[in-house]
């Protein structure tokens, strides 16, 4: 049996019983790349950016996570595991924390629970894979269009013939999601504004022609749970 959040009842029970809670201020790192992955986190409130930093300091944002999202890594077959990504709080954030040692023990006792948990983590991996696909196949333009589509699925509010993205983002923040520069994103956004595809007011984007963006990147109409920014 599944609950409203899509988790099985047994998995929901497990995730509702964390080892402890932890609070983070805006700018705090929940974890860094290459840290030993000894905890898994479920966001209770706030927003967390999950991404990767290149050796030259360039940031690529992969996910913008909020209440109910799971962040971290758990590899049942390894004695030790390291974070491949970083997670940074964008505002005051509270998270439920689970030690990986306890999770492994619980999952090893219950095969069905282990499969449910693997499916949960696999969905996050597939979201990252589709994001990388868009970055590699369609370049800067496709990366921005893909990010706008994902934002519309995650934070979009329908307004007659338009979609209002209910989160304010700077051009630099958008650039981090696209793996490109702020200048490139500004140029592409201005092009979309001239064509009437979108409008921007105080950092809030309204998309007037979502299909234009989808057509430009040959959108495969992935399930919405895979085409999000979470």
Coordinates of N, CA, C and O in Angstrom, one line a residue, residues 54-152:
X54 N 33.4 22.2 -9.8 CA 34.5 21.7 -10.6 C 35.8 22.2 -10.0 O 35.8 23.0 -9.1
X55 N 37.0 21.6 -10.4 CA 38.3 22.0 -9.8 C 38.6 23.4 -9.9 O 39.3 24.0 -9.1
X56 N 38.0 24.1 -10.9 CA 38.3 25.6 -11.1 C 37.3 26.4 -10.4 O 37.3 27.7 -10.5
X57 N 36.4 25.8 -9.5 CA 35.5 26.5 -8.7 C 34.1 26.8 -9.4 O 33.2 27.4 -8.8
X58 N 33.9 26.3 -10.6 CA 32.6 26.6 -11.2 C 31.5 25.6 -10.7 O 31.8 24.4 -10.5
X59 N 30.4 26.2 -10.4 CA 29.3 25.4 -9.7 C 28.2 25.0 -10.7 O 27.9 25.8 -11.6
X60 N 27.8 23.7 -10.6 CA 26.7 23.2 -11.4 C 25.6 22.8 -10.4 O 25.8 21.9 -9.6
X61 N 24.5 23.5 -10.4 CA 23.3 23.1 -9.5 C 22.5 22.1 -10.2 O 22.1 22.2 -11.3
X62 N 22.2 21.0 -9.5 CA 21.4 19.9 -10.0 C 20.0 19.9 -9.5 O 19.1 19.5 -10.2
X63 N 19.9 20.2 -8.2 CA 18.5 20.1 -7.6 C 18.3 21.3 -6.7 O 19.2 21.8 -6.0
X64 N 17.1 21.7 -6.6 CA 16.6 22.7 -5.6 C 15.6 22.0 -4.8 O 14.5 21.8 -5.2
X65 N 16.0 21.6 -3.6 CA 15.2 20.8 -2.8 C 14.5 21.5 -1.7 O 15.0 22.5 -1.1
X66 N 13.3 21.1 -1.3 CA 12.5 21.7 -0.3 C 11.8 20.6 0.5 O 12.1 19.4 0.5
X67 N 10.7 21.0 1.3 CA 10.1 20.1 2.2 C 9.7 18.7 1.6 O 9.1 18.7 0.6
X68 N 10.2 17.7 2.3 CA 9.9 16.3 1.9 C 10.9 15.7 1.0 O 10.9 14.4 0.8
X69 N 11.8 16.5 0.5 CA 12.9 15.9 -0.4 C 13.9 15.2 0.4 O 14.3 15.6 1.5
X70 N 14.5 14.1 -0.2 CA 15.5 13.3 0.4 C 16.8 13.7 -0.3 O 16.9 13.8 -1.5
X71 N 17.9 14.0 0.5 CA 19.2 14.3 0.0 C 20.2 13.5 0.7 O 20.1 13.1 1.9
X72 N 21.3 13.2 -0.1 CA 22.3 12.3 0.5 C 22.5 11.1 -0.4 O 21.9 10.9 -1.4
X73 N 23.4 10.2 0.1 CA 23.7 8.9 -0.6 C 23.7 7.8 0.3 O 24.1 7.9 1.5
X74 N 23.2 6.6 -0.2 CA 23.3 5.4 0.6 C 23.6 4.3 -0.3 O 22.8 4.0 -1.2
X75 N 24.7 3.6 -0.1 CA 25.1 2.5 -0.9 C 25.2 1.3 0.0 O 26.1 1.1 0.8
X76 N 24.2 0.4 -0.1 CA 24.0 -0.7 0.8 C 25.2 -1.6 0.8 O 25.6 -2.2 1.7
X77 N 25.8 -1.8 -0.4 CA 26.9 -2.8 -0.6 C 28.3 -2.3 -0.2 O 29.2 -3.1 -0.2
X78 N 28.5 -1.1 0.3 CA 29.8 -0.6 0.6 C 29.9 -0.3 2.1 O 29.0 0.1 2.7
X79 N 31.1 -0.6 2.6 CA 31.4 -0.3 4.0 C 31.5 1.2 4.2 O 31.1 1.7 5.2
X80 N 32.1 1.8 3.3 CA 32.2 3.3 3.4 C 31.8 3.9 2.0 O 32.0 3.3 1.0
X81 N 31.2 5.1 2.1 CA 30.7 5.7 0.9 C 30.9 7.2 1.1 O 30.9 7.8 2.2
X82 N 31.2 7.9 0.0 CA 31.5 9.4 0.0 C 30.5 10.1 -0.8 O 30.0 9.6 -1.8
X83 N 30.2 11.4 -0.4 CA 29.3 12.2 -1.1 C 29.9 12.6 -2.4 O 31.0 13.1 -2.4
X84 N 29.2 12.4 -3.5 CA 29.7 12.9 -4.8 C 29.3 14.3 -5.1 O 29.9 14.9 -6.0
X85 N 28.3 14.8 -4.4 CA 27.8 16.2 -4.6 C 27.9 16.9 -3.3 O 28.2 16.4 -2.2
X86 N 27.6 18.2 -3.3 CA 27.4 19.0 -2.1 C 26.0 19.4 -1.9 O 25.2 19.5 -2.9
X87 N 25.6 19.8 -0.7 CA 24.3 20.3 -0.4 C 24.5 21.6 0.5 O 25.1 21.5 1.5
X88 N 23.8 22.7 0.0 CA 24.0 24.0 0.7 C 22.6 24.6 1.0 O 21.8 24.6 0.1
X89 N 22.4 25.0 2.3 CA 21.1 25.6 2.6 C 21.0 27.0 2.0 O 22.0 27.8 2.1
X90 N 19.9 27.3 1.3 CA 19.7 28.6 0.7 C 19.0 29.5 1.7 O 18.9 30.8 1.5
X91 N 18.3 29.0 2.7 CA 17.7 29.7 3.7 C 17.6 28.8 5.0 O 18.2 27.7 5.0
X92 N 17.1 29.4 6.1 CA 17.0 28.5 7.3 C 16.3 27.2 6.9 O 15.2 27.2 6.3
X93 N 17.0 26.1 7.3 CA 16.5 24.8 6.9 C 16.6 23.9 8.1 O 17.5 23.9 8.9
X94 N 15.5 23.1 8.3 CA 15.5 22.0 9.3 C 15.4 20.7 8.6 O 14.6 20.5 7.6
X95 N 16.2 19.7 9.0 CA 16.2 18.4 8.3 C 16.2 17.3 9.3 O 16.7 17.4 10.4
X96 N 15.4 16.2 8.9 CA 15.5 15.0 9.7 C 16.7 14.2 9.2 O 16.9 14.0 8.0
X97 N 17.4 13.7 10.2 CA 18.7 13.0 9.9 C 18.6 11.5 10.2 O 18.2 11.2 11.3
X98 N 19.1 10.7 9.3 CA 19.1 9.3 9.5 C 20.5 8.8 9.3 O 21.2 9.1 8.3
X99 N 21.1 8.0 10.3 CA 22.4 7.5 10.1 C 22.3 6.3 9.1 O 21.4 5.5 9.1
X100 N 23.3 6.3 8.2 CA 23.3 5.2 7.2 C 23.5 3.8 7.8 O 23.0 2.8 7.3
X101 N 24.2 3.7 8.9 CA 24.4 2.4 9.6 C 23.0 1.9 10.0 O 22.7 0.7 9.8
X102 N 22.2 2.7 10.6 CA 20.8 2.2 11.0 C 20.0 1.9 9.8 O 19.3 0.9 9.8
X103 N 20.0 2.8 8.8 CA 19.2 2.5 7.6 C 19.6 1.2 6.9 O 18.7 0.4 6.6
X104 N 20.9 0.9 6.9 CA 21.3 -0.4 6.3 C 20.8 -1.6 7.1 O 20.4 -2.6 6.5
X105 N 20.9 -1.4 8.4 CA 20.4 -2.5 9.3 C 18.9 -2.8 9.0 O 18.5 -3.9 8.9
X106 N 18.1 -1.7 8.9 CA 16.7 -1.8 8.7 C 16.4 -2.4 7.3 O 15.5 -3.3 7.2
X107 N 17.1 -2.0 6.3 CA 16.8 -2.4 5.0 C 17.3 -3.9 4.8 O 16.6 -4.6 4.0
X108 N 18.3 -4.3 5.5 CA 18.8 -5.7 5.3 C 17.8 -6.7 6.0 O 17.8 -7.8 5.6
X109 N 17.0 -6.2 6.9 CA 16.0 -7.0 7.6 C 14.8 -7.2 6.8 O 14.0 -8.1 7.0
X110 N 14.5 -6.3 5.8 CA 13.2 -6.3 5.1 C 13.5 -6.1 3.6 O 13.7 -4.9 3.2
X111 N 13.4 -7.1 2.9 CA 13.7 -7.0 1.4 C 12.7 -6.1 0.7 O 13.1 -5.3 -0.2
X112 N 11.4 -6.1 1.0 CA 10.5 -5.2 0.4 C 10.8 -3.8 0.7 O 10.7 -2.9 -0.2
X113 N 11.1 -3.5 2.0 CA 11.5 -2.2 2.4 C 12.7 -1.7 1.6 O 12.8 -0.5 1.2
X114 N 13.7 -2.6 1.4 CA 14.9 -2.3 0.7 C 14.6 -1.9 -0.8 O 15.2 -0.9 -1.3
X115 N 13.7 -2.6 -1.4 CA 13.3 -2.3 -2.8 C 12.6 -1.0 -2.8 O 12.9 -0.2 -3.8
X116 N 11.7 -0.7 -1.9 CA 11.1 0.6 -1.9 C 12.1 1.8 -1.7 O 12.0 2.8 -2.4
X117 N 13.1 1.5 -0.9 CA 14.1 2.6 -0.7 C 15.0 2.8 -1.9 O 15.3 3.9 -2.3
X118 N 15.3 1.7 -2.5 CA 16.1 1.7 -3.8 C 15.4 2.5 -4.8 O 16.0 3.3 -5.6
X119 N 14.1 2.3 -4.9 CA 13.3 3.0 -5.9 C 13.3 4.5 -5.6 O 13.3 5.3 -6.6
X120 N 13.2 4.8 -4.3 CA 13.2 6.2 -3.9 C 14.5 6.9 -4.4 O 14.5 8.0 -5.0
X121 N 15.7 6.3 -4.1 CA 17.0 6.8 -4.5 C 17.2 6.8 -6.0 O 17.8 7.7 -6.6
X122 N 16.6 5.8 -6.6 CA 16.8 5.6 -8.1 C 16.1 6.8 -8.8 O 16.6 7.3 -9.9
X123 N 14.9 7.2 -8.3 CA 14.2 8.3 -8.9 C 15.1 9.6 -8.9 O 15.1 10.4 -9.9
X124 N 15.8 9.8 -7.8 CA 16.7 11.0 -7.7 C 17.8 10.9 -8.7 O 18.2 11.9 -9.4
X125 N 18.3 9.7 -8.9 CA 19.4 9.4 -9.8 C 19.0 9.7 -11.2 O 19.7 10.3 -12.1
X126 N 17.8 9.2 -11.6 CA 17.2 9.4 -12.9 C 17.0 10.8 -13.2 O 17.2 11.3 -14.4
X127 N 16.6 11.6 -12.2 CA 16.4 13.0 -12.5 C 17.7 13.7 -12.8 O 17.8 14.5 -13.7
X128 N 18.8 13.3 -12.1 CA 20.1 13.9 -12.4 C 20.6 13.4 -13.8 O 21.2 14.2 -14.5
X129 N 20.3 12.2 -14.2 CA 20.7 11.7 -15.5 C 20.0 12.4 -16.6 O 20.7 12.8 -17.6
X130 N 18.7 12.7 -16.5 CA 18.0 13.5 -17.5 C 18.6 14.9 -17.6 O 18.6 15.5 -18.7
X131 N 18.9 15.5 -16.5 CA 19.5 16.8 -16.5 C 20.8 16.8 -17.2 O 21.1 17.7 -18.0
X132 N 21.7 15.8 -16.9 CA 23.0 15.8 -17.6 C 22.8 15.5 -19.1 O 23.5 16.1 -20.0
X133 N 21.7 14.8 -19.5 CA 21.5 14.5 -20.9 C 21.2 15.8 -21.6 O 21.7 16.1 -22.7
X134 N 20.3 16.7 -21.0 CA 20.0 17.9 -21.6 C 21.2 18.9 -21.7 O 21.4 19.6 -22.7
X135 N 22.1 18.8 -20.7 CA 23.3 19.7 -20.7 C 24.2 19.3 -21.9 O 24.8 20.1 -22.6
X136 N 24.4 17.9 -22.0 CA 25.3 17.4 -23.0 C 24.8 17.6 -24.4 O 25.5 18.0 -25.4
X137 N 23.5 17.2 -24.6 CA 22.9 17.1 -26.0 C 22.5 18.5 -26.6 O 22.6 18.7 -27.8
X138 N 22.1 19.4 -25.7 CA 21.6 20.7 -26.3 C 22.3 21.9 -25.9 O 21.8 23.0 -26.2
X139 N 23.4 21.8 -25.2 CA 24.2 23.0 -24.9 C 23.6 24.0 -24.0 O 22.6 23.7 -23.3
X140 N 24.1 25.2 -24.0 CA 23.6 26.3 -23.1 C 22.1 26.6 -23.3 O 21.4 26.7 -22.3
X141 N 21.7 26.7 -24.5 CA 20.3 27.0 -24.8 C 19.4 25.9 -24.2 O 18.4 26.1 -23.5
X142 N 19.7 24.6 -24.6 CA 18.9 23.5 -24.1 C 18.9 23.4 -22.6 O 17.9 23.0 -22.0
X143 N 20.1 23.7 -22.0 CA 20.2 23.6 -20.5 C 19.2 24.6 -19.9 O 18.6 24.3 -18.9
X144 N 19.2 25.8 -20.4 CA 18.3 26.8 -19.9 C 16.8 26.4 -20.1 O 16.0 26.5 -19.2
X145 N 16.5 26.0 -21.3 CA 15.1 25.6 -21.6 C 14.7 24.5 -20.7 O 13.6 24.4 -20.2
X146 N 15.6 23.5 -20.5 CA 15.3 22.3 -19.7 C 15.0 22.8 -18.2 O 14.1 22.3 -17.6
X147 N 15.9 23.7 -17.8 CA 15.7 24.2 -16.4 C 14.4 24.9 -16.2 O 13.7 24.8 -15.2
X148 N 14.0 25.7 -17.2 CA 12.7 26.4 -17.1 C 11.6 25.5 -17.1 O 10.6 25.7 -16.4
X149 N 11.6 24.4 -17.9 CA 10.6 23.4 -17.9 C 10.5 22.7 -16.6 O 9.4 22.5 -16.0
X150 N 11.7 22.4 -16.0 CA 11.7 21.7 -14.7 C 11.1 22.6 -13.6 O 10.4 22.2 -12.7
X151 N 11.5 23.9 -13.7 CA 11.0 24.8 -12.7 C 9.5 25.0 -12.8 O 8.8 25.1 -11.8
X152 N 8.9 24.9 -14.1 CA 7.5 25.0 -14.2 C 6.8 23.8 -13.6 O 5.7 23.9 -13.1

